[in-house]
Structure formats: structure tokens, C-alpha cells
Tab-separated table of C-alpha atoms and ligand atoms in Angstrom:
chain	number	residue	atom	x	y	z
A	262	MET	CA	10.070	-133.661	45.472
A	263	SER	CA	11.541	-136.704	44.073
A	264	ASP	CA	12.311	-139.459	46.285
A	265	THR	CA	14.918	-141.007	44.019
A	266	THR	CA	18.435	-140.240	45.334
A	267	PHE	CA	20.367	-138.622	41.707
A	268	THR	CA	24.837	-138.678	41.945
A	269	PRO	CA	25.545	-134.345	42.540
A	270	ARG	CA	26.149	-133.945	38.668
A	271	VAL	CA	26.914	-130.170	37.129
A	272	PHE	CA	25.720	-129.828	33.678
A	273	SER	CA	25.818	-126.188	31.584
A	274	GLY	CA	26.696	-125.043	27.807
A	275	ILE	CA	27.637	-122.146	26.289
A	276	GLN	CA	26.970	-121.126	22.814
A	277	PRO	CA	29.321	-120.795	20.376
A	278	SER	CA	28.102	-118.186	18.511
A	279	GLY	CA	30.943	-116.484	18.724
A	280	GLY	CA	32.631	-113.905	20.427
A	281	LEU	CA	32.935	-115.121	24.575
A	282	THR	CA	31.947	-112.273	26.881
A	283	LEU	CA	33.064	-111.209	30.675
A	284	GLY	CA	29.544	-111.828	30.545
A	285	ASN	CA	29.667	-114.960	29.725
A	286	TYR	CA	33.002	-115.509	31.989
A	287	LEU	CA	32.095	-113.814	35.007
A	288	GLY	CA	28.549	-115.146	35.155
A	289	ALA	CA	29.804	-118.794	34.000
A	290	ILE	CA	32.456	-119.814	33.560
A	291	LYS	CA	34.602	-118.908	36.116
A	292	ARG	CA	30.942	-121.079	38.137
A	293	PHE	CA	31.967	-123.570	36.033
A	294	VAL	CA	36.337	-123.656	37.676
A	295	ASP	CA	35.048	-123.557	41.463
A	296	MET	CA	32.396	-125.994	40.795
A	297	GLN	CA	34.799	-128.468	39.118
A	298	ASN	CA	37.318	-127.938	42.211
A	299	GLU	CA	34.739	-127.720	44.713
A	300	GLY	CA	35.147	-131.750	43.561
A	301	ALA	CA	30.734	-131.770	45.262
A	302	TYR	CA	30.089	-132.575	42.309
A	303	GLU	CA	30.396	-134.625	38.556
A	304	THR	CA	30.640	-131.892	36.368
A	305	VAL	CA	30.307	-131.741	32.645
A	306	TYR	CA	30.448	-128.680	30.033
A	307	CYS	CA	29.240	-128.409	27.288
A	308	MET	CA	29.877	-125.844	23.948
A	309	VAL	CA	25.946	-126.018	22.354
A	310	ASP	CA	26.444	-126.127	18.458
A	311	LEU	CA	23.250	-126.978	18.379
A	312	HIS	CA	21.550	-124.884	20.228
A	313	ALA	CA	23.851	-121.760	18.068
A	314	ILE	CA	21.966	-122.971	14.410
A	315	THR	CA	18.832	-121.862	15.923
A	316	VAL	CA	19.662	-118.437	14.569
A	317	TRP	CA	22.693	-118.351	10.628
A	318	GLN	CA	25.836	-119.817	11.597
A	319	ASP	CA	28.213	-120.200	8.948
A	320	PRO	CA	29.375	-123.197	8.734
A	321	GLY	CA	32.758	-121.982	8.812
A	322	ASP	CA	33.227	-119.772	12.042
A	323	LEU	CA	30.765	-122.186	14.216
A	324	ALA	CA	33.513	-124.667	13.748
A	325	HIS	CA	36.510	-121.942	13.920
A	326	ASN	CA	33.728	-121.013	17.399
A	327	THR	CA	33.573	-124.045	18.122
A	328	ARG	CA	36.458	-124.913	19.300
A	329	GLU	CA	38.020	-121.368	20.185
A	330	LEU	CA	34.571	-122.300	23.062
A	331	ALA	CA	36.610	-125.252	23.199
A	332	ALA	CA	39.793	-123.422	24.148
A	333	GLY	CA	38.303	-120.951	26.834
A	334	PHE	CA	36.608	-123.343	28.814
A	335	ILE	CA	40.035	-125.023	28.699
A	336	ALA	CA	42.686	-121.320	29.295
A	337	SER	CA	39.633	-120.135	32.756
A	338	GLY	CA	40.768	-123.733	34.419
A	339	ILE	CA	38.374	-126.294	33.038
A	340	ASP	CA	40.527	-129.455	33.164
A	341	PRO	CA	39.279	-132.410	30.894
A	342	GLU	CA	40.802	-135.029	33.433
A	343	LYS	CA	38.507	-133.181	36.148
A	344	SER	CA	35.413	-132.762	34.295
A	345	ILE	CA	33.893	-134.295	30.808
A	346	LEU	CA	34.214	-131.472	28.198
A	347	ILE	CA	31.562	-131.808	24.714
A	348	ASN	CA	30.223	-130.524	21.656
A	349	GLN	CA	26.695	-131.575	22.141
A	350	SER	CA	25.866	-132.708	18.927
A	351	GLN	CA	28.451	-135.239	19.203
A	352	VAL	CA	26.578	-136.629	21.517
A	353	PRO	CA	23.328	-137.455	20.104
A	354	GLU	CA	21.470	-138.906	23.244
A	355	HIS	CA	20.853	-134.774	24.188
A	356	ALA	CA	18.141	-134.351	20.407
A	357	GLN	CA	16.624	-138.095	21.117
A	358	LEU	CA	15.881	-136.959	24.853
A	359	ALA	CA	14.532	-133.097	23.057
A	360	TRP	CA	12.875	-134.887	20.588
A	361	ILE	CA	10.402	-136.674	23.242
A	362	PHE	CA	10.592	-132.665	24.902
A	363	ASN	CA	9.326	-132.043	22.369
A	364	THR	CA	5.944	-133.696	23.418
A	365	VAL	CA	5.897	-133.521	26.552
A	366	ALA	CA	6.738	-128.954	26.414
A	367	ARG	CA	3.301	-127.377	25.283
A	368	MET	CA	3.273	-124.615	23.028
A	369	GLY	CA	1.478	-121.801	26.120
A	370	TRP	CA	4.965	-122.661	28.031
A	371	MET	CA	7.363	-121.993	25.313
A	372	GLN	CA	5.359	-118.893	24.263
A	373	ARG	CA	6.545	-117.392	27.370
A	374	MET	CA	9.494	-117.178	27.384
A	375	THR	CA	11.411	-113.853	27.243
A	376	GLN	CA	14.607	-114.908	25.187
A	377	PHE	CA	12.184	-116.255	22.313
A	378	LYS	CA	10.652	-113.200	21.994
A	379	ASP	CA	13.644	-110.638	22.238
A	380	LYS	CA	15.512	-112.834	19.659
A	381	ALA	CA	12.530	-112.979	17.712
A	382	GLY	CA	11.889	-110.273	17.383
A	383	LYS	CA	9.225	-108.612	15.927
A	384	ASN	CA	9.268	-111.434	12.973
A	385	THR	CA	8.165	-114.273	14.805
A	386	GLN	CA	7.073	-115.749	11.805
A	387	ASN	CA	10.095	-115.296	10.283
A	388	ALA	CA	12.233	-116.989	13.504
A	389	SER	CA	12.755	-120.604	12.595
A	390	LEU	CA	10.949	-123.098	14.817
A	391	GLY	CA	14.591	-124.507	16.248
A	392	LEU	CA	14.409	-121.427	18.285
A	393	PHE	CA	11.068	-122.257	19.350
A	394	ALA	CA	12.033	-125.162	20.941
A	395	TYR	CA	15.073	-124.033	22.017
A	396	PRO	CA	14.905	-124.757	25.365
A	397	ALA	CA	13.092	-128.940	25.933
A	398	LEU	CA	16.972	-128.687	23.926
A	399	MET	CA	18.424	-126.969	27.077
A	400	ALA	CA	15.513	-129.424	28.933
A	401	ALA	CA	17.263	-132.354	27.296
A	402	ASP	CA	20.891	-130.621	27.606
A	403	ILE	CA	20.145	-131.335	31.735
A	404	LEU	CA	17.646	-134.025	32.672
A	405	ILE	CA	20.369	-136.574	30.054
A	406	TYR	CA	22.712	-136.374	32.701
A	407	HIS	CA	20.478	-136.112	35.718
A	408	ALA	CA	21.857	-133.793	36.392
A	409	THR	CA	20.942	-131.715	40.010
A	410	HIS	CA	23.247	-128.931	39.710
A	411	VAL	CA	23.724	-125.973	36.827
A	412	PRO	CA	25.689	-122.690	36.674
A	413	VAL	CA	24.164	-119.801	35.167
A	414	GLY	CA	24.204	-116.304	34.415
A	415	ASP	CA	20.311	-114.395	36.219
A	416	ASP	CA	19.340	-114.902	31.659
A	417	GLN	CA	18.367	-118.771	32.219
A	418	LYS	CA	16.280	-118.558	35.253
A	419	GLN	CA	13.401	-118.915	32.627
A	420	HIS	CA	14.555	-122.044	30.727
A	421	LEU	CA	15.806	-124.028	34.207
A	422	GLU	CA	12.288	-123.227	35.234
A	423	LEU	CA	11.214	-124.789	32.348
A	424	THR	CA	13.225	-127.429	33.000
A	425	ARG	CA	11.578	-128.595	35.833
A	426	ASP	CA	8.273	-128.278	34.655
A	427	ILE	CA	9.482	-130.683	31.840
A	428	ALA	CA	10.770	-133.163	34.816
A	429	THR	CA	7.360	-132.757	36.602
A	430	LYS	CA	4.584	-133.472	33.670
A	431	PHE	CA	7.207	-136.254	32.245
A	432	ASN	CA	7.564	-137.766	35.777
A	433	HIS	CA	3.903	-137.340	36.752
A	434	ASP	CA	2.629	-139.018	32.853
A	435	TYR	CA	4.025	-141.890	32.914
A	436	GLY	CA	4.200	-142.137	36.672
A	437	VAL	CA	7.742	-142.331	37.069
A	438	ASP	CA	9.631	-140.631	39.706
A	439	PHE	CA	12.810	-140.975	36.740
A	440	PHE	CA	13.967	-137.555	36.323
A	441	PRO	CA	14.812	-135.056	38.747
A	442	LEU	CA	14.558	-130.798	40.278
A	443	THR	CA	17.401	-129.728	39.573
A	444	GLU	CA	18.399	-127.227	41.224
A	445	PRO	CA	19.503	-123.352	39.575
A	446	VAL	CA	22.724	-121.964	41.211
A	447	ILE	CA	23.093	-118.506	40.234
A	448	GLU	CA	25.507	-116.262	42.385
A	449	GLY	CA	27.660	-114.721	42.755
A	450	ALA	CA	28.265	-111.062	42.346
A	451	ALA	CA	28.260	-111.527	38.236
A	452	THR	CA	25.072	-112.821	37.105
A	453	ARG	CA	23.672	-111.230	35.653
A	454	VAL	CA	27.308	-108.415	33.954
A	455	MET	CA	25.685	-105.319	32.190
A	456	SER	CA	26.703	-103.293	29.221
A	457	LEU	CA	29.895	-100.727	29.663
A	458	ARG	CA	27.966	-98.127	28.290
A	459	ASP	CA	24.664	-97.878	29.450
A	460	GLY	CA	23.929	-99.664	32.587
A	461	SER	CA	20.230	-100.870	31.821
A	462	LYS	CA	21.569	-103.445	29.006
A	463	LYS	CA	23.605	-106.853	29.956
A	464	MET	CA	26.345	-107.358	28.135
A	465	SER	CA	26.370	-109.564	25.096
A	466	LYS	CA	27.691	-109.947	21.880
A	467	SER	CA	25.470	-110.180	19.815
A	468	ASP	CA	25.365	-105.742	20.930
A	469	PRO	CA	26.803	-103.945	17.891
A	470	SER	CA	28.889	-101.619	20.041
A	471	ASP	CA	32.625	-103.835	20.263
A	472	ALA	CA	32.783	-100.874	23.399
A	473	SER	CA	30.343	-102.067	25.775
A	474	ARG	CA	31.820	-105.644	26.212
A	475	ILE	CA	35.015	-106.870	27.101
A	476	ASN	CA	36.405	-110.111	24.662
A	477	MET	CA	38.346	-112.789	25.951
A	478	THR	CA	40.163	-112.092	23.649
A	479	ASP	CA	40.739	-108.278	24.120
A	480	ASP	CA	44.290	-107.715	24.419
A	481	ALA	CA	45.543	-105.566	27.468
A	482	ASP	CA	46.196	-101.817	25.823
A	483	THR	CA	41.430	-103.291	24.919
A	484	ILE	CA	40.773	-104.129	28.142
A	485	ALA	CA	42.182	-101.155	30.182
A	486	LYS	CA	40.148	-99.157	26.646
A	487	LYS	CA	36.976	-99.349	27.360
A	488	ILE	CA	36.925	-100.320	31.288
A	489	ARG	CA	38.419	-95.883	30.985
A	490	LYS	CA	35.741	-95.174	28.512
A	491	ALA	CA	33.426	-97.241	30.532
A	492	LYS	CA	30.768	-94.570	31.232
A	493	THR	CA	30.124	-93.790	35.111
A	494	ASP	CA	28.461	-91.452	36.740
A	495	PRO	CA	30.418	-88.094	38.755
A	496	ASP	CA	29.694	-89.185	41.915
A	497	ALA	CA	32.118	-90.970	44.178
A	498	LEU	CA	32.102	-95.472	45.510
A	499	PRO	CA	29.552	-95.031	48.818
A	500	SER	CA	30.901	-97.273	51.649
A	501	GLU	CA	27.792	-98.874	51.778
A	502	VAL	CA	26.004	-102.087	48.826
A	503	LYS	CA	22.660	-99.866	49.519
A	504	GLY	CA	24.191	-96.431	48.400
A	505	LEU	CA	25.110	-98.375	44.495
A	506	GLU	CA	20.627	-98.313	44.239
A	507	ASP	CA	19.906	-95.989	40.947
A	508	ARG	CA	23.857	-96.227	40.286
A	509	PRO	CA	23.533	-99.126	37.449
A	510	GLU	CA	26.424	-97.735	35.958
A	511	ALA	CA	28.921	-97.363	39.336
A	512	ARG	CA	27.436	-100.716	40.502
A	513	ASN	CA	27.944	-103.367	37.149
A	514	LEU	CA	32.250	-102.218	37.474
A	515	VAL	CA	31.589	-102.888	41.622
A	516	ASN	CA	30.154	-105.681	41.074
A	517	ILE	CA	32.604	-106.939	38.025
A	518	TYR	CA	36.169	-106.210	40.133
A	519	ALA	CA	33.979	-108.381	43.362
A	520	ALA	CA	33.963	-111.288	41.162
A	521	LEU	CA	38.082	-110.344	39.454
A	522	ALA	CA	38.932	-109.998	42.394
A	523	ASP	CA	37.003	-112.983	45.092
A	524	MET	CA	35.458	-110.765	47.263
A	525	THR	CA	32.436	-109.655	48.395
A	526	VAL	CA	30.801	-106.433	47.081
A	527	GLU	CA	31.032	-104.897	51.090
A	528	GLN	CA	34.499	-105.738	50.840
A	529	VAL	CA	34.949	-104.189	47.588
A	530	LEU	CA	33.311	-100.791	48.610
A	531	ALA	CA	35.247	-101.440	52.013
A	532	ASP	CA	38.280	-101.066	50.194
A	533	HIS	CA	37.360	-98.152	47.223
A	534	GLY	CA	34.448	-96.347	48.960
A	535	GLY	CA	35.195	-93.458	49.178
A	536	ALA	CA	37.394	-93.474	45.375
A	537	GLN	CA	36.123	-91.052	42.328
A	538	PHE	CA	36.494	-93.562	39.089
A	539	GLY	CA	39.521	-91.439	38.618
A	540	ALA	CA	40.863	-93.929	40.782
A	541	PHE	CA	38.858	-96.871	40.477
A	542	LYS	CA	38.704	-97.654	37.264
A	543	PRO	CA	43.179	-97.899	36.339
A	544	ALA	CA	42.195	-100.334	39.438
A	545	LEU	CA	39.761	-102.178	38.271
A	546	VAL	CA	41.744	-102.367	34.736
A	547	ASP	CA	44.895	-102.881	36.659
A	548	LEU	CA	43.258	-106.714	37.822
A	549	ALA	CA	40.967	-107.011	34.906
A	550	VAL	CA	43.881	-107.388	32.724
A	551	SER	CA	45.960	-109.694	35.661
A	552	LYS	CA	42.988	-111.733	35.210
A	553	LEU	CA	42.051	-112.278	31.493
A	554	SER	CA	45.891	-111.452	29.718
A	555	PRO	CA	46.697	-114.961	30.477
A	556	ILE	CA	43.615	-116.642	29.567
A	557	SER	CA	43.650	-114.949	25.790
A	558	THR	CA	47.668	-115.899	25.873
A	559	GLU	CA	46.215	-119.462	26.248
A	560	MET	CA	43.290	-119.366	24.419
A	561	SER	CA	45.719	-118.614	21.881
A	562	ARG	CA	48.031	-120.904	21.855
A	563	LEU	CA	45.683	-124.030	22.340
A	564	MET	CA	44.006	-122.790	18.905
A	565	ALA	CA	47.654	-123.191	17.499
A	566	ASP	CA	46.940	-126.693	17.748
A	567	THR	CA	42.738	-127.817	17.458
A	568	ALA	CA	43.862	-131.502	16.686
A	569	GLU	CA	44.536	-131.607	20.430
A	570	ILE	CA	41.303	-129.775	20.485
A	571	ASP	CA	39.730	-132.479	18.957
A	572	ARG	CA	40.870	-134.321	20.419
A	573	VAL	CA	39.690	-133.624	24.036
A	574	LEU	CA	36.238	-133.694	22.680
A	575	ALA	CA	36.185	-136.751	20.821
A	576	ARG	CA	37.562	-138.322	24.357
A	577	GLY	CA	34.495	-136.127	26.497
A	578	ALA	CA	32.303	-137.576	23.842
A	579	GLU	CA	32.769	-140.556	24.263
A	580	GLN	CA	32.748	-139.987	28.454
A	581	ALA	CA	29.358	-138.732	27.846
A	582	ARG	CA	27.395	-140.990	26.448
A	583	ASN	CA	28.490	-143.623	29.207
A	584	ILE	CA	25.769	-141.524	30.527
A	585	THR	CA	23.170	-141.067	28.111
A	586	ALA	CA	22.655	-144.246	26.387
A	587	PRO	CA	21.056	-145.843	29.396
A	588	ILE	CA	19.094	-142.675	30.716
A	589	LEU	CA	17.880	-142.472	27.218
A	590	LYS	CA	17.498	-146.297	26.335
A	591	GLN	CA	14.965	-145.837	30.078
A	592	THR	CA	13.692	-143.120	28.460
A	593	TYR	CA	12.513	-145.437	26.121
A	594	ASP	CA	11.789	-148.102	27.056
A	595	ILE	CA	8.940	-145.610	30.154
A	596	VAL	CA	7.758	-144.224	27.020
A	597	GLY	CA	7.475	-147.539	25.368
A	598	MET	CA	9.735	-147.708	22.641
A	599	VAL	CA	10.229	-150.773	21.951
A	600	SER	CA	13.638	-151.582	20.872
A	601	GLY	CA	15.982	-154.375	20.395
B	821	TYM	P1	24.437	-118.262	26.178
B	821	TYM	O1	25.020	-119.308	25.357
B	821	TYM	O2	23.996	-116.902	25.811
B	821	TYM	O3	25.586	-118.025	27.065
B	821	TYM	C1	26.716	-119.383	28.645
B	821	TYM	C2	26.278	-118.275	29.681
B	821	TYM	O4	26.828	-117.343	29.992
B	821	TYM	C3	25.702	-116.190	31.693
B	821	TYM	N1	26.023	-114.983	30.739
B	821	TYM	C4	25.738	-114.182	31.227
B	821	TYM	N2	26.142	-114.399	32.495
B	821	TYM	C5	26.247	-113.053	33.735
B	821	TYM	N3	26.213	-111.421	32.817
B	821	TYM	C6	25.731	-111.657	31.750
B	821	TYM	N4	25.874	-110.681	30.713
B	821	TYM	C7	25.643	-113.125	30.622
B	821	TYM	N5	25.476	-112.694	29.740
B	821	TYM	C8	26.303	-115.345	29.078
B	821	TYM	C9	24.194	-116.705	30.257
B	821	TYM	O5	23.015	-116.499	31.754
B	821	TYM	C10	24.815	-118.070	30.159
B	821	TYM	O6	25.298	-119.430	31.785
B	821	TYM	N6	20.755	-121.069	26.991
B	821	TYM	C11	22.368	-121.123	26.886
B	821	TYM	C12	22.825	-122.362	26.713
B	821	TYM	C13	22.990	-122.999	27.090
B	821	TYM	C14	22.229	-124.246	28.821
B	821	TYM	C15	21.662	-124.990	28.387
B	821	TYM	C16	22.730	-123.413	30.070
B	821	TYM	C17	21.733	-124.375	26.201
B	821	TYM	N7	21.689	-125.552	26.777
B	821	TYM	C18	21.436	-126.963	29.387
B	821	TYM	C19	22.753	-124.254	31.095
B	821	TYM	C20	21.851	-126.155	30.296
B	821	TYM	C21	22.151	-119.686	26.292
B	821	TYM	O7	21.372	-119.233	24.917
B	821	TYM	O8	23.990	-119.252	26.940
């Protein structure tokens, strides 16, 4: 472990590849807001557009989705006065450090990444080189801020382990104690929100079935319909957490309830244990609509003035570069790059 003391700093990112889901909100954004408001950290949150283009994005859609994601962050409670909110490509040091990390990371490490295997599918020869190098850019996103904590959903765990491996190898190879070993923060009831149609699959924007997910732009009727139709089993809710074992769909709805209500799963079961889904689902609909509708309304309001969003991002990039430019300069010095 590193002896150097690093400023407590949080970094996390989301791809602007279209359609924020309840999984992104509960697994990531809501946690970002909590960490911002704890006041114990500097917080930097990012739309990772350079990551998004590792699979094809229509240029018009990418620009729209980047602004919509910024609106989603702000509408959910990310305050640009308290957090630095940026678009990745506007802070060039991310990509510059990523190149250095491409020389640190080993082919074998990247080949083990399950997200690459999932996204590349069977035809890995046809995947972009960027998709393969994706985790090195992610490590650069984090380490160009010397970030100490990274809140993410469960699916990003392997990438964060790789980030630590890259930091360790860089520090070792160059004989420095320069990059921190960043801590993943994978906490709460909703680190892995599952599909509403299949409790064994992650809720995802890329699932072909729209009924499998709640989108942050869904209106109240759509949210109600999707929750009412969500797959469940015929049994009543248990009173103890143990009773959710082998009931993935029931567990998922209880986890979603707990995360939305800021309760523990135990508390939810203390209140709803013994209830049939016929009674629990309407309670979940009311809760979800009361928490999510104000966010989608605010997102639409913000999207009516994209010039304001662009101003927020320009200011965020400026603030970010005050941190990233000196860290890149020091990295170049360590590596032996001659600079003026
Ligand atoms: P992305 O864009 O796929 O997802 C963004 C965040 O949402 C979380 N998430 C979920 N959490 C719970 N349940 C789900 N069903 C669910 N679906 C998504 C993800 O875990 C993630 O936290 N590689 C990252 C983006 C990234 C990044 C970074 C993250 C790039 N650089 C640096 C942290 C730090 C990604 O693809 O997230």
C-alpha cells in the first residue's frame, strides 16, 4: 500500500450511449449524489464519450446523449457548484494518460476482461482496438485525478481491480509512489439491479426488451405498467432476508424498493413481509414514481436549454484541468518525456 497521503477525491463516469436506466441511477448516480453531499471528498463526475465510441455511435445521437446524461446528473442532484461535472473529451489529459497506460497494461490482463468478452461477442477480430483498450482509458480517467474512491455498480469491479494493477505496475516500474491504489465503492442495496423480465440478467440499456428496464425518461404510466408486469413468483414476501434466496425476481424488487426509499432490505421486509406482490407492487410503483418523476421532469426542463448545459461542461473542464494538467506533467517527467 502507498505511504503517500492523497486528497480524498471521488471520480466516476457513465457512458453517454443513450438511455439512462434505473440501474445506472441506483447503482451509480444516486451514490454519486450521496458522496457529493457527505462533504468528505472532492467529487468529479464524467460523461465518458471517448469510451462510448468504442462501439459505433451516431454523431448526432452521441452529442444529444452526452447533454441528456449531463441533464440526468444535474436533475438527480449533482450540483455543479459542489462537484466538477465534465465531458471526458473536453479534458484531453484523460486520453494522454491512457496512452501511457496502454504501455503499462499487459495484453493478458486485457484479454481477461469480461466486459470486453461480453461486448465484443463471438467475433473479437471485428471489435475495435479501442474496445480492447477501454479499461486502460478507464484507469486513466481515475488516476489522472489521483482519485481515492470510485463509486460504481458491481459490474465494474474487475475494471477497478485492473486500475489498481496498472497503478501498482507503474509505481513499481518507475520506482515511485505516485498513483494511489483506488478503492472501489460498491455499496447499498442496488449494486446490481436486474432485468424486470429475467432476474438472472442485469438491467441494461442494451436489452432488446424495453419492458426489462425502467428508463429515467419514462413517464409515470410507463413506470407503473413496467412494475405491474415485472416477473415475480407466486409466493408472499418473506420477513427475513434469507427467505429471498433462490427468488431472484422477488429479491430484485425488494432491493429496488430499499434503494429508492434509502432503507435496508431488512427494514423493507419488516414492513412488507407477508405481503403478496399484488400489494407490494403498487407500493413500489408509488415509491418509484414519487422519486423518479421529478427527475425526468427536471431533465426535460434542462434539455430545453442545451446552451446552459454546455456552459456547465465548459466550466467543469476548466476546473478539471487545474487538477489533471499538473498530474500529467508529473507523469511525463517520471517517464522521461522531455518537456519545455
Ligand atoms: P456504464 O456506463 O455501463 O454504467 C454506469 C454506471 O452504472 C452502473 N450500472 C449499474 N448498477 C447497478 N445495476 C445495474 N443494472 C447497472 N447498470 C449499470 C455501472 O456499474 C456504472 O457504475 N466503464 C464504465 C464507465 C467508466 C467509468 C470510468 C466508471 C469509464 N471510466 C471511471 C468509473 C470510473 C461503464 O461502462 O459504465
